[in-house]
Amino acid sequence: MFRRIRHNWRPVKGQPLTELDKKVLYYQNKGCLVPSRHLIKTPEQIEGIRRSGVVNTGVLDLVESKIRAGMSTAEIDKLVYDYTVSHGAIPAPLNYEGFPKSVCTSINEVVCHGIPSDDEILEEGDIINVDVSTILDGYYSDASRMFIIGKTTPEKEKLVRVTKECLQIGMEAARPFGFVGDIGHAIQKHAEKHGFSVVRDLCGHGVGLEFHEDPDVEHFGKKGTGMLLVPGMVFTIEPMINMGTYRVFVDEEDGWTVMTEDELPSAQWEHTFVMTENGLEILTY
Ligand code: MF3
Ligand code: CO
């Protein structure tokens, strides 16, 4: 049997191997999945993504200050569009693979990719994920938060809190020259400890020069699996955690809205991160 090694990492032709080359090639030769060189952002690109993240965070702060019972999700969409465009940026979801709005708004049993609508009015006790993605000068950033409308049940409150903890724990599990699977393992352990489940069908992703780049960042799995984490990689962690089954389905009518199969609530928090020599740094604070 041959071990199939994906030779993603190629030294630059005609130049001596750098320390980084040697380190990544060591893992590649062991059979590990390593990033290709273009996934390693330059300091200039990281600064561009950081500036995009500042606008993205401004959008989420604005939504946080305005969101309330009685508001439609279309009003949230308008806030997002107006703020983003007035800051010289573009909402990344708008027209992305046919997505019709500027932001994803996902209420209660909607897991993600909910489409804002005039007919959808926020009610006391709802939990909603607002997922904002911004393009500034060609650089993409991506983050989402949960909002609790008024007072909700202790169970939904716990789901929102534990999901936020999952993001934090996933972030802390990611080490330079560790693996993407370390993140998913830590998240799954925490979610399941609290009796919740981790959505399998959607994942975090590389981001920065495009909306969705390699690697896939799964929120479940085994330590030491998946792609090697190399300083300069930029990606999201965005755990979707369900109160009941992890199984989800896509609404056939709109082709976007992802819902839990058992109609129990789901929560999600997301940040864009850059891997540094010392671990992850948040670019969407
Ligand atoms: N913002 C989502 C993510 O975190 C992607 C949404 S795609 C869209 O990856 F088209 F629905 F906006
Ligand atoms: Co994302």
PDB file of C-alpha atoms and ligand atoms in Angstrom:
ATOM      1  CA  MET A   1       0.000   0.000   0.000  1.00  0.00           C
ATOM      2  CA  PHE A   2       1.137   3.498  -0.801  1.00  0.00           C
ATOM      3  CA  ARG A   3       0.402   6.283   1.581  1.00  0.00           C
ATOM      4  CA  ARG A   4      -1.117   9.076  -0.424  1.00  0.00           C
ATOM      5  CA  ILE A   5       0.560  12.350   0.541  1.00  0.00           C
ATOM      6  CA  ARG A   6      -0.922  15.596  -0.710  1.00  0.00           C
ATOM      7  CA  HIS A   7       2.022  17.765  -1.632  1.00  0.00           C
ATOM      8  CA  ASN A   8       0.366  21.086  -0.894  1.00  0.00           C
ATOM      9  CA  TRP A   9       3.552  22.787   0.282  1.00  0.00           C
ATOM     10  CA  ARG A  10       6.063  23.567  -2.452  1.00  0.00           C
ATOM     11  CA  PRO A  11       9.359  25.302  -1.732  1.00  0.00           C
ATOM     12  CA  VAL A  12       9.964  28.409  -3.872  1.00  0.00           C
ATOM     13  CA  LYS A  13      12.007  27.334  -6.927  1.00  0.00           C
ATOM     14  CA  GLY A  14      15.643  28.392  -6.990  1.00  0.00           C
ATOM     15  CA  GLN A  15      15.620  29.559  -3.375  1.00  0.00           C
ATOM     16  CA  PRO A  16      17.081  27.839  -0.307  1.00  0.00           C
ATOM     17  CA  LEU A  17      14.606  26.264   2.115  1.00  0.00           C
ATOM     18  CA  THR A  18      13.531  28.592   4.901  1.00  0.00           C
ATOM     19  CA  GLU A  19      13.041  27.404   8.490  1.00  0.00           C
ATOM     20  CA  LEU A  20       9.291  27.480   7.811  1.00  0.00           C
ATOM     21  CA  ASP A  21       9.709  25.341   4.665  1.00  0.00           C
ATOM     22  CA  LYS A  22      11.686  22.764   6.637  1.00  0.00           C
ATOM     23  CA  LYS A  23       9.127  22.639   9.416  1.00  0.00           C
ATOM     24  CA  VAL A  24       6.082  22.310   7.125  1.00  0.00           C
ATOM     25  CA  LEU A  25       7.844  19.787   4.858  1.00  0.00           C
ATOM     26  CA  TYR A  26       8.655  17.685   7.929  1.00  0.00           C
ATOM     27  CA  TYR A  27       4.917  17.360   8.655  1.00  0.00           C
ATOM     28  CA  GLN A  28       4.059  16.860   4.989  1.00  0.00           C
ATOM     29  CA  ASN A  29       6.592  14.039   4.668  1.00  0.00           C
ATOM     30  CA  LYS A  30       5.004  12.372   7.707  1.00  0.00           C
ATOM     31  CA  GLY A  31       1.749  12.285   5.713  1.00  0.00           C
ATOM     32  CA  CYS A  32       0.027  15.227   7.414  1.00  0.00           C
ATOM     33  CA  LEU A  33      -2.310  17.496   5.475  1.00  0.00           C
ATOM     34  CA  VAL A  34      -0.511  20.849   5.257  1.00  0.00           C
ATOM     35  CA  PRO A  35      -1.713  24.167   3.829  1.00  0.00           C
ATOM     36  CA  SER A  36      -0.612  25.379   0.446  1.00  0.00           C
ATOM     37  CA  ARG A  37       1.622  28.442   0.548  1.00  0.00           C
ATOM     38  CA  HIS A  38      -1.080  30.840  -0.614  1.00  0.00           C
ATOM     39  CA  LEU A  39      -3.067  30.181   2.580  1.00  0.00           C
ATOM     40  CA  ILE A  40      -0.287  31.872   4.549  1.00  0.00           C
ATOM     41  CA  LYS A  41      -1.189  35.574   4.553  1.00  0.00           C
ATOM     42  CA  THR A  42       1.448  38.299   4.380  1.00  0.00           C
ATOM     43  CA  PRO A  43       1.532  40.917   7.168  1.00  0.00           C
ATOM     44  CA  GLU A  44       0.018  43.388   4.690  1.00  0.00           C
ATOM     45  CA  GLN A  45      -2.878  41.049   3.899  1.00  0.00           C
ATOM     46  CA  ILE A  46      -3.469  40.427   7.610  1.00  0.00           C
ATOM     47  CA  GLU A  47      -3.675  44.200   8.174  1.00  0.00           C
ATOM     48  CA  GLY A  48      -6.215  44.418   5.328  1.00  0.00           C
ATOM     49  CA  ILE A  49      -8.353  41.694   6.884  1.00  0.00           C
ATOM     50  CA  ARG A  50      -8.040  43.417  10.271  1.00  0.00           C
ATOM     51  CA  ARG A  51      -9.346  46.700   8.764  1.00  0.00           C
ATOM     52  CA  SER A  52     -12.232  44.790   7.198  1.00  0.00           C
ATOM     53  CA  GLY A  53     -12.861  43.265  10.631  1.00  0.00           C
ATOM     54  CA  VAL A  54     -13.126  46.717  12.204  1.00  0.00           C
ATOM     55  CA  VAL A  55     -16.041  47.566   9.897  1.00  0.00           C
ATOM     56  CA  ASN A  56     -17.558  44.113  10.499  1.00  0.00           C
ATOM     57  CA  THR A  57     -17.407  44.640  14.272  1.00  0.00           C
ATOM     58  CA  GLY A  58     -18.942  48.101  13.841  1.00  0.00           C
ATOM     59  CA  VAL A  59     -21.889  46.491  12.074  1.00  0.00           C
ATOM     60  CA  LEU A  60     -22.404  43.941  14.855  1.00  0.00           C
ATOM     61  CA  ASP A  61     -22.121  46.644  17.551  1.00  0.00           C
ATOM     62  CA  LEU A  62     -24.753  48.702  15.696  1.00  0.00           C
ATOM     63  CA  VAL A  63     -27.099  45.710  15.460  1.00  0.00           C
ATOM     64  CA  GLU A  64     -26.494  44.974  19.150  1.00  0.00           C
ATOM     65  CA  SER A  65     -27.531  48.538  20.064  1.00  0.00           C
ATOM     66  CA  LYS A  66     -30.743  48.464  17.990  1.00  0.00           C
ATOM     67  CA  ILE A  67     -32.066  44.904  18.135  1.00  0.00           C
ATOM     68  CA  ARG A  68     -35.354  44.538  20.018  1.00  0.00           C
ATOM     69  CA  ALA A  69     -38.736  42.782  20.051  1.00  0.00           C
ATOM     70  CA  GLY A  70     -41.061  44.047  17.309  1.00  0.00           C
ATOM     71  CA  MET A  71     -38.236  44.643  14.820  1.00  0.00           C
ATOM     72  CA  SER A  72     -38.267  42.759  11.507  1.00  0.00           C
ATOM     73  CA  THR A  73     -35.178  40.946  10.273  1.00  0.00           C
ATOM     74  CA  ALA A  74     -35.434  43.109   7.128  1.00  0.00           C
ATOM     75  CA  GLU A  75     -34.759  46.126   9.379  1.00  0.00           C
ATOM     76  CA  ILE A  76     -31.574  44.405  10.594  1.00  0.00           C
ATOM     77  CA  ASP A  77     -30.619  43.834   6.961  1.00  0.00           C
ATOM     78  CA  LYS A  78     -31.053  47.538   6.221  1.00  0.00           C
ATOM     79  CA  LEU A  79     -28.916  48.549   9.219  1.00  0.00           C
ATOM     80  CA  VAL A  80     -26.175  46.204   7.996  1.00  0.00           C
ATOM     81  CA  TYR A  81     -26.321  47.390   4.384  1.00  0.00           C
ATOM     82  CA  ASP A  82     -26.371  51.114   5.206  1.00  0.00           C
ATOM     83  CA  TYR A  83     -23.563  50.964   7.782  1.00  0.00           C
ATOM     84  CA  THR A  84     -21.339  48.785   5.603  1.00  0.00           C
ATOM     85  CA  VAL A  85     -21.734  50.855   2.441  1.00  0.00           C
ATOM     86  CA  SER A  86     -21.299  54.151   4.305  1.00  0.00           C
ATOM     87  CA  HIS A  87     -17.943  52.806   5.549  1.00  0.00           C
ATOM     88  CA  GLY A  88     -16.751  52.126   2.011  1.00  0.00           C
ATOM     89  CA  ALA A  89     -17.283  48.371   2.278  1.00  0.00           C
ATOM     90  CA  ILE A  90     -19.522  45.708   0.732  1.00  0.00           C
ATOM     91  CA  PRO A  91     -21.692  43.178   2.600  1.00  0.00           C
ATOM     92  CA  ALA A  92     -20.170  39.867   1.475  1.00  0.00           C
ATOM     93  CA  PRO A  93     -23.427  37.843   1.567  1.00  0.00           C
ATOM     94  CA  LEU A  94     -25.240  40.142  -0.886  1.00  0.00           C
ATOM     95  CA  ASN A  95     -25.539  38.199  -4.168  1.00  0.00           C
ATOM     96  CA  TYR A  96     -23.047  35.604  -2.891  1.00  0.00           C
ATOM     97  CA  GLU A  97     -24.047  32.470  -4.827  1.00  0.00           C
ATOM     98  CA  GLY A  98     -27.459  34.061  -5.193  1.00  0.00           C
ATOM     99  CA  PHE A  99     -28.016  34.984  -1.536  1.00  0.00           C
ATOM    100  CA  PRO A 100     -30.523  37.863  -1.744  1.00  0.00           C
ATOM    101  CA  LYS A 101     -29.663  39.944   1.375  1.00  0.00           C
ATOM    102  CA  SER A 102     -26.717  41.567   3.181  1.00  0.00           C
ATOM    103  CA  VAL A 103     -26.729  39.483   6.356  1.00  0.00           C
ATOM    104  CA  CYS A 104     -27.893  36.112   7.678  1.00  0.00           C
ATOM    105  CA  THR A 105     -30.493  36.245  10.475  1.00  0.00           C
ATOM    106  CA  SER A 106     -31.222  32.875  12.075  1.00  0.00           C
ATOM    107  CA  ILE A 107     -33.912  32.659  14.754  1.00  0.00           C
ATOM    108  CA  ASN A 108     -34.430  29.792  17.260  1.00  0.00           C
ATOM    109  CA  GLU A 109     -34.487  26.483  15.294  1.00  0.00           C
ATOM    110  CA  VAL A 110     -32.849  28.125  12.282  1.00  0.00           C
ATOM    111  CA  VAL A 111     -29.214  27.011  12.430  1.00  0.00           C
ATOM    112  CA  CYS A 112     -27.756  29.478   9.906  1.00  0.00           C
ATOM    113  CA  HIS A 113     -28.259  31.225   6.544  1.00  0.00           C
ATOM    114  CA  GLY A 114     -31.675  32.625   7.497  1.00  0.00           C
ATOM    115  CA  ILE A 115     -32.817  35.249   4.980  1.00  0.00           C
ATOM    116  CA  PRO A 116     -33.993  38.585   6.417  1.00  0.00           C
ATOM    117  CA  SER A 117     -37.645  39.336   5.702  1.00  0.00           C
ATOM    118  CA  ASP A 118     -40.280  42.026   6.336  1.00  0.00           C
ATOM    119  CA  ASP A 119     -42.598  39.272   7.528  1.00  0.00           C
ATOM    120  CA  GLU A 120     -40.293  37.991  10.226  1.00  0.00           C
ATOM    121  CA  ILE A 121     -40.770  39.941  13.465  1.00  0.00           C
ATOM    122  CA  LEU A 122     -38.569  39.396  16.524  1.00  0.00           C
ATOM    123  CA  GLU A 123     -40.495  38.299  19.595  1.00  0.00           C
ATOM    124  CA  GLU A 124     -39.740  38.284  23.299  1.00  0.00           C
ATOM    125  CA  GLY A 125     -37.853  35.075  24.132  1.00  0.00           C
ATOM    126  CA  ASP A 126     -36.378  34.555  20.652  1.00  0.00           C
ATOM    127  CA  ILE A 127     -32.695  33.820  20.265  1.00  0.00           C
ATOM    128  CA  ILE A 128     -31.188  35.064  17.016  1.00  0.00           C
ATOM    129  CA  ASN A 129     -27.838  34.728  15.315  1.00  0.00           C
ATOM    130  CA  VAL A 130     -26.783  37.703  13.219  1.00  0.00           C
ATOM    131  CA  ASP A 131     -23.956  36.663  10.877  1.00  0.00           C
ATOM    132  CA  VAL A 132     -22.099  39.591   9.318  1.00  0.00           C
ATOM    133  CA  SER A 133     -19.404  39.365   6.640  1.00  0.00           C
ATOM    134  CA  THR A 134     -17.631  42.345   5.122  1.00  0.00           C
ATOM    135  CA  ILE A 135     -15.451  43.035   2.095  1.00  0.00           C
ATOM    136  CA  LEU A 136     -13.181  46.077   2.470  1.00  0.00           C
ATOM    137  CA  ASP A 137     -10.587  46.810  -0.231  1.00  0.00           C
ATOM    138  CA  GLY A 138     -10.937  43.186  -1.343  1.00  0.00           C
ATOM    139  CA  TYR A 139     -10.370  41.744   2.129  1.00  0.00           C
ATOM    140  CA  TYR A 140     -13.023  39.545   3.777  1.00  0.00           C
ATOM    141  CA  SER A 141     -13.930  39.262   7.446  1.00  0.00           C
ATOM    142  CA  ASP A 142     -16.686  37.179   9.009  1.00  0.00           C
ATOM    143  CA  ALA A 143     -18.228  37.113  12.504  1.00  0.00           C
ATOM    144  CA  SER A 144     -21.531  36.415  14.182  1.00  0.00           C
ATOM    145  CA  ARG A 145     -23.154  36.910  17.564  1.00  0.00           C
ATOM    146  CA  MET A 146     -26.245  35.660  19.342  1.00  0.00           C
ATOM    147  CA  PHE A 147     -28.812  38.063  20.727  1.00  0.00           C
ATOM    148  CA  ILE A 148     -31.498  37.179  23.256  1.00  0.00           C
ATOM    149  CA  ILE A 149     -34.681  39.163  22.713  1.00  0.00           C
ATOM    150  CA  GLY A 150     -35.894  40.250  26.129  1.00  0.00           C
ATOM    151  CA  LYS A 151     -36.054  37.332  28.504  1.00  0.00           C
ATOM    152  CA  THR A 152     -35.885  33.749  27.293  1.00  0.00           C
ATOM    153  CA  THR A 153     -35.996  30.291  28.888  1.00  0.00           C
ATOM    154  CA  PRO A 154     -33.095  29.058  31.061  1.00  0.00           C
ATOM    155  CA  GLU A 155     -32.478  26.285  28.470  1.00  0.00           C
ATOM    156  CA  LYS A 156     -32.073  28.711  25.565  1.00  0.00           C
ATOM    157  CA  GLU A 157     -29.944  31.006  27.723  1.00  0.00           C
ATOM    158  CA  LYS A 158     -27.672  28.071  28.540  1.00  0.00           C
ATOM    159  CA  LEU A 159     -27.451  27.089  24.855  1.00  0.00           C
ATOM    160  CA  VAL A 160     -26.339  30.611  23.926  1.00  0.00           C
ATOM    161  CA  ARG A 161     -23.782  30.714  26.762  1.00  0.00           C
ATOM    162  CA  VAL A 162     -22.323  27.251  26.158  1.00  0.00           C
ATOM    163  CA  THR A 163     -22.003  27.965  22.414  1.00  0.00           C
ATOM    164  CA  LYS A 164     -20.039  31.136  23.193  1.00  0.00           C
ATOM    165  CA  GLU A 165     -17.814  29.080  25.504  1.00  0.00           C
ATOM    166  CA  CYS A 166     -17.333  26.584  22.651  1.00  0.00           C
ATOM    167  CA  LEU A 167     -15.918  29.359  20.455  1.00  0.00           C
ATOM    168  CA  GLN A 168     -13.544  30.458  23.231  1.00  0.00           C
ATOM    169  CA  ILE A 169     -12.448  26.879  23.989  1.00  0.00           C
ATOM    170  CA  GLY A 170     -11.945  26.134  20.286  1.00  0.00           C
ATOM    171  CA  MET A 171      -9.811  29.245  19.984  1.00  0.00           C
ATOM    172  CA  GLU A 172      -7.643  28.221  22.919  1.00  0.00           C
ATOM    173  CA  ALA A 173      -7.202  24.691  21.524  1.00  0.00           C
ATOM    174  CA  ALA A 174      -5.633  26.012  18.312  1.00  0.00           C
ATOM    175  CA  ARG A 175      -1.828  26.114  18.556  1.00  0.00           C
ATOM    176  CA  PRO A 176       0.757  26.898  15.875  1.00  0.00           C
ATOM    177  CA  PHE A 177       1.807  23.554  14.346  1.00  0.00           C
ATOM    178  CA  GLY A 178      -1.177  21.882  15.957  1.00  0.00           C
ATOM    179  CA  PHE A 179      -4.080  20.675  13.809  1.00  0.00           C
ATOM    180  CA  VAL A 180      -7.546  21.843  12.834  1.00  0.00           C
ATOM    181  CA  GLY A 181      -8.959  18.715  14.510  1.00  0.00           C
ATOM    182  CA  ASP A 182      -7.711  19.967  17.895  1.00  0.00           C
ATOM    183  CA  ILE A 183     -10.275  22.775  17.627  1.00  0.00           C
ATOM    184  CA  GLY A 184     -13.199  20.517  16.764  1.00  0.00           C
ATOM    185  CA  HIS A 185     -12.281  18.028  19.455  1.00  0.00           C
ATOM    186  CA  ALA A 186     -12.306  20.685  22.179  1.00  0.00           C
ATOM    187  CA  ILE A 187     -15.594  22.171  20.984  1.00  0.00           C
ATOM    188  CA  GLN A 188     -17.366  18.826  20.732  1.00  0.00           C
ATOM    189  CA  LYS A 189     -16.223  17.811  24.206  1.00  0.00           C
ATOM    190  CA  HIS A 190     -17.578  20.996  25.744  1.00  0.00           C
ATOM    191  CA  ALA A 191     -20.901  20.972  23.875  1.00  0.00           C
ATOM    192  CA  GLU A 192     -21.638  17.317  24.611  1.00  0.00           C
ATOM    193  CA  LYS A 193     -20.640  17.691  28.265  1.00  0.00           C
ATOM    194  CA  HIS A 194     -23.612  20.061  28.525  1.00  0.00           C
ATOM    195  CA  GLY A 195     -25.971  17.693  26.698  1.00  0.00           C
ATOM    196  CA  PHE A 196     -25.898  19.600  23.415  1.00  0.00           C
ATOM    197  CA  SER A 197     -24.866  18.436  19.927  1.00  0.00           C
ATOM    198  CA  VAL A 198     -22.520  19.807  17.273  1.00  0.00           C
ATOM    199  CA  VAL A 199     -23.798  20.421  13.735  1.00  0.00           C
ATOM    200  CA  ARG A 200     -21.768  18.292  11.309  1.00  0.00           C
ATOM    201  CA  ASP A 201     -22.880  19.600   7.921  1.00  0.00           C
ATOM    202  CA  LEU A 202     -21.488  23.133   8.216  1.00  0.00           C
ATOM    203  CA  CYS A 203     -18.047  24.254   9.275  1.00  0.00           C
ATOM    204  CA  GLY A 204     -15.683  27.176   9.735  1.00  0.00           C
ATOM    205  CA  HIS A 205     -13.365  28.067   6.880  1.00  0.00           C
ATOM    206  CA  GLY A 206     -10.309  29.889   5.682  1.00  0.00           C
ATOM    207  CA  VAL A 207     -11.164  33.511   4.866  1.00  0.00           C
ATOM    208  CA  GLY A 208      -9.474  36.751   3.837  1.00  0.00           C
ATOM    209  CA  LEU A 209      -8.847  36.971   0.117  1.00  0.00           C
ATOM    210  CA  GLU A 210     -12.091  35.119  -0.610  1.00  0.00           C
ATOM    211  CA  PHE A 211     -15.233  34.508   1.441  1.00  0.00           C
ATOM    212  CA  HIS A 212     -14.570  30.787   1.815  1.00  0.00           C
ATOM    213  CA  GLU A 213     -11.064  29.348   1.506  1.00  0.00           C
ATOM    214  CA  ASP A 214      -9.369  26.187   2.746  1.00  0.00           C
ATOM    215  CA  PRO A 215      -9.234  24.691   5.274  1.00  0.00           C
ATOM    216  CA  ASP A 216     -12.605  23.383   6.437  1.00  0.00           C
ATOM    217  CA  VAL A 217     -12.747  23.941  10.186  1.00  0.00           C
ATOM    218  CA  GLU A 218     -15.035  21.269  11.592  1.00  0.00           C
ATOM    219  CA  HIS A 219     -16.427  21.774  15.074  1.00  0.00           C
ATOM    220  CA  PHE A 220     -16.201  18.103  15.996  1.00  0.00           C
ATOM    221  CA  GLY A 221     -13.561  15.433  15.576  1.00  0.00           C
ATOM    222  CA  LYS A 222     -10.245  14.109  16.783  1.00  0.00           C
ATOM    223  CA  LYS A 223      -7.085  15.800  17.984  1.00  0.00           C
ATOM    224  CA  GLY A 224      -4.171  15.665  15.571  1.00  0.00           C
ATOM    225  CA  THR A 225      -6.386  15.334  12.478  1.00  0.00           C
ATOM    226  CA  GLY A 226      -7.149  17.770   9.666  1.00  0.00           C
ATOM    227  CA  MET A 227      -4.845  20.461   8.331  1.00  0.00           C
ATOM    228  CA  LEU A 228      -1.660  21.612  10.058  1.00  0.00           C
ATOM    229  CA  LEU A 229      -2.056  25.083  11.601  1.00  0.00           C
ATOM    230  CA  VAL A 230       0.711  27.370  10.359  1.00  0.00           C
ATOM    231  CA  PRO A 231       1.316  30.995  11.464  1.00  0.00           C
ATOM    232  CA  GLY A 232      -0.243  33.371   8.936  1.00  0.00           C
ATOM    233  CA  MET A 233      -3.319  31.229   8.289  1.00  0.00           C
ATOM    234  CA  VAL A 234      -6.582  33.152   8.645  1.00  0.00           C
ATOM    235  CA  PHE A 235      -9.821  31.275   9.300  1.00  0.00           C
ATOM    236  CA  THR A 236     -13.110  31.319  11.151  1.00  0.00           C
ATOM    237  CA  ILE A 237     -14.348  29.188  13.996  1.00  0.00           C
ATOM    238  CA  GLU A 238     -18.152  29.262  14.080  1.00  0.00           C
ATOM    239  CA  PRO A 239     -19.656  26.411  16.088  1.00  0.00           C
ATOM    240  CA  MET A 240     -23.340  25.679  15.514  1.00  0.00           C
ATOM    241  CA  ILE A 241     -24.608  23.930  18.633  1.00  0.00           C
ATOM    242  CA  ASN A 242     -28.055  22.329  18.877  1.00  0.00           C
ATOM    243  CA  MET A 243     -30.225  21.641  21.902  1.00  0.00           C
ATOM    244  CA  GLY A 244     -31.375  18.315  20.393  1.00  0.00           C
ATOM    245  CA  THR A 245     -30.182  16.360  17.383  1.00  0.00           C
ATOM    246  CA  TYR A 246     -27.247  17.594  15.327  1.00  0.00           C
ATOM    247  CA  ARG A 247     -29.186  16.743  12.175  1.00  0.00           C
ATOM    248  CA  VAL A 248     -30.213  19.648   9.979  1.00  0.00           C
ATOM    249  CA  PHE A 249     -31.918  20.233   6.652  1.00  0.00           C
ATOM    250  CA  VAL A 250     -32.099  23.019   4.093  1.00  0.00           C
ATOM    251  CA  ASP A 251     -35.436  24.696   3.365  1.00  0.00           C
ATOM    252  CA  GLU A 252     -36.504  23.587  -0.107  1.00  0.00           C
ATOM    253  CA  GLU A 253     -38.438  26.772  -0.796  1.00  0.00           C
ATOM    254  CA  ASP A 254     -35.583  29.260  -0.482  1.00  0.00           C
ATOM    255  CA  GLY A 255     -32.617  26.878  -0.860  1.00  0.00           C
ATOM    256  CA  TRP A 256     -30.742  28.623   1.995  1.00  0.00           C
ATOM    257  CA  THR A 257     -32.341  28.447   5.432  1.00  0.00           C
ATOM    258  CA  VAL A 258     -30.757  25.642   7.469  1.00  0.00           C
ATOM    259  CA  MET A 259     -32.990  24.251  10.240  1.00  0.00           C
ATOM    260  CA  THR A 260     -32.725  21.607  12.930  1.00  0.00           C
ATOM    261  CA  GLU A 261     -34.502  18.376  12.060  1.00  0.00           C
ATOM    262  CA  ASP A 262     -36.247  18.229  15.447  1.00  0.00           C
ATOM    263  CA  GLU A 263     -37.099  21.958  15.438  1.00  0.00           C
ATOM    264  CA  LEU A 264     -35.258  22.471  18.727  1.00  0.00           C
ATOM    265  CA  PRO A 265     -33.176  25.657  19.011  1.00  0.00           C
ATOM    266  CA  SER A 266     -29.639  26.159  17.703  1.00  0.00           C
ATOM    267  CA  ALA A 267     -26.997  28.770  18.539  1.00  0.00           C
ATOM    268  CA  GLN A 268     -23.809  30.006  16.850  1.00  0.00           C
ATOM    269  CA  TRP A 269     -20.964  32.417  17.572  1.00  0.00           C
ATOM    270  CA  GLU A 270     -18.185  33.233  15.109  1.00  0.00           C
ATOM    271  CA  HIS A 271     -14.923  35.136  14.849  1.00  0.00           C
ATOM    272  CA  THR A 272     -12.225  35.487  12.194  1.00  0.00           C
ATOM    273  CA  PHE A 273      -8.771  34.602  13.539  1.00  0.00           C
ATOM    274  CA  VAL A 274      -5.156  34.768  12.440  1.00  0.00           C
ATOM    275  CA  MET A 275      -2.728  32.100  13.631  1.00  0.00           C
ATOM    276  CA  THR A 276       0.350  33.711  15.195  1.00  0.00           C
ATOM    277  CA  GLU A 277       3.511  32.250  16.737  1.00  0.00           C
ATOM    278  CA  ASN A 278       1.629  32.290  20.065  1.00  0.00           C
ATOM    279  CA  GLY A 279      -1.821  31.034  19.088  1.00  0.00           C
ATOM    280  CA  LEU A 280      -4.927  32.624  17.619  1.00  0.00           C
ATOM    281  CA  GLU A 281      -5.571  36.335  17.534  1.00  0.00           C
ATOM    282  CA  ILE A 282      -9.114  37.618  16.897  1.00  0.00           C
ATOM    283  CA  LEU A 283      -9.424  39.921  13.857  1.00  0.00           C
ATOM    284  CA  THR A 284     -13.109  40.701  14.420  1.00  0.00           C
ATOM    285  CA  TYR A 285     -13.043  42.137  17.925  1.00  0.00           C
TER     286      TYR A 285
HETATM  287  N1  MF3 B   1     -21.476  34.049   6.909  1.00  0.00           N
HETATM  288  C1  MF3 B   1     -21.565  32.649   6.613  1.00  0.00           C
HETATM  289  C2  MF3 B   1     -20.325  31.989   7.167  1.00  0.00           C
HETATM  290  O1  MF3 B   1     -20.041  32.189   8.298  1.00  0.00           O
HETATM  291  C3  MF3 B   1     -21.717  32.417   5.162  1.00  0.00           C
HETATM  292  C4  MF3 B   1     -22.990  32.898   4.651  1.00  0.00           C
HETATM  293  S1  MF3 B   1     -23.113  32.617   2.994  1.00  0.00           S
HETATM  294  C5  MF3 B   1     -24.470  33.510   2.633  1.00  0.00           C
HETATM  295  O2  MF3 B   1     -19.595  31.293   6.523  1.00  0.00           O
HETATM  296  F1  MF3 B   1     -24.551  33.559   1.360  1.00  0.00           F
HETATM  297  F2  MF3 B   1     -25.525  32.922   3.198  1.00  0.00           F
HETATM  298  F3  MF3 B   1     -24.357  34.713   3.125  1.00  0.00           F
HETATM  299 CO    CO B   2     -18.053  31.991   8.305  1.00  0.00          CO
END
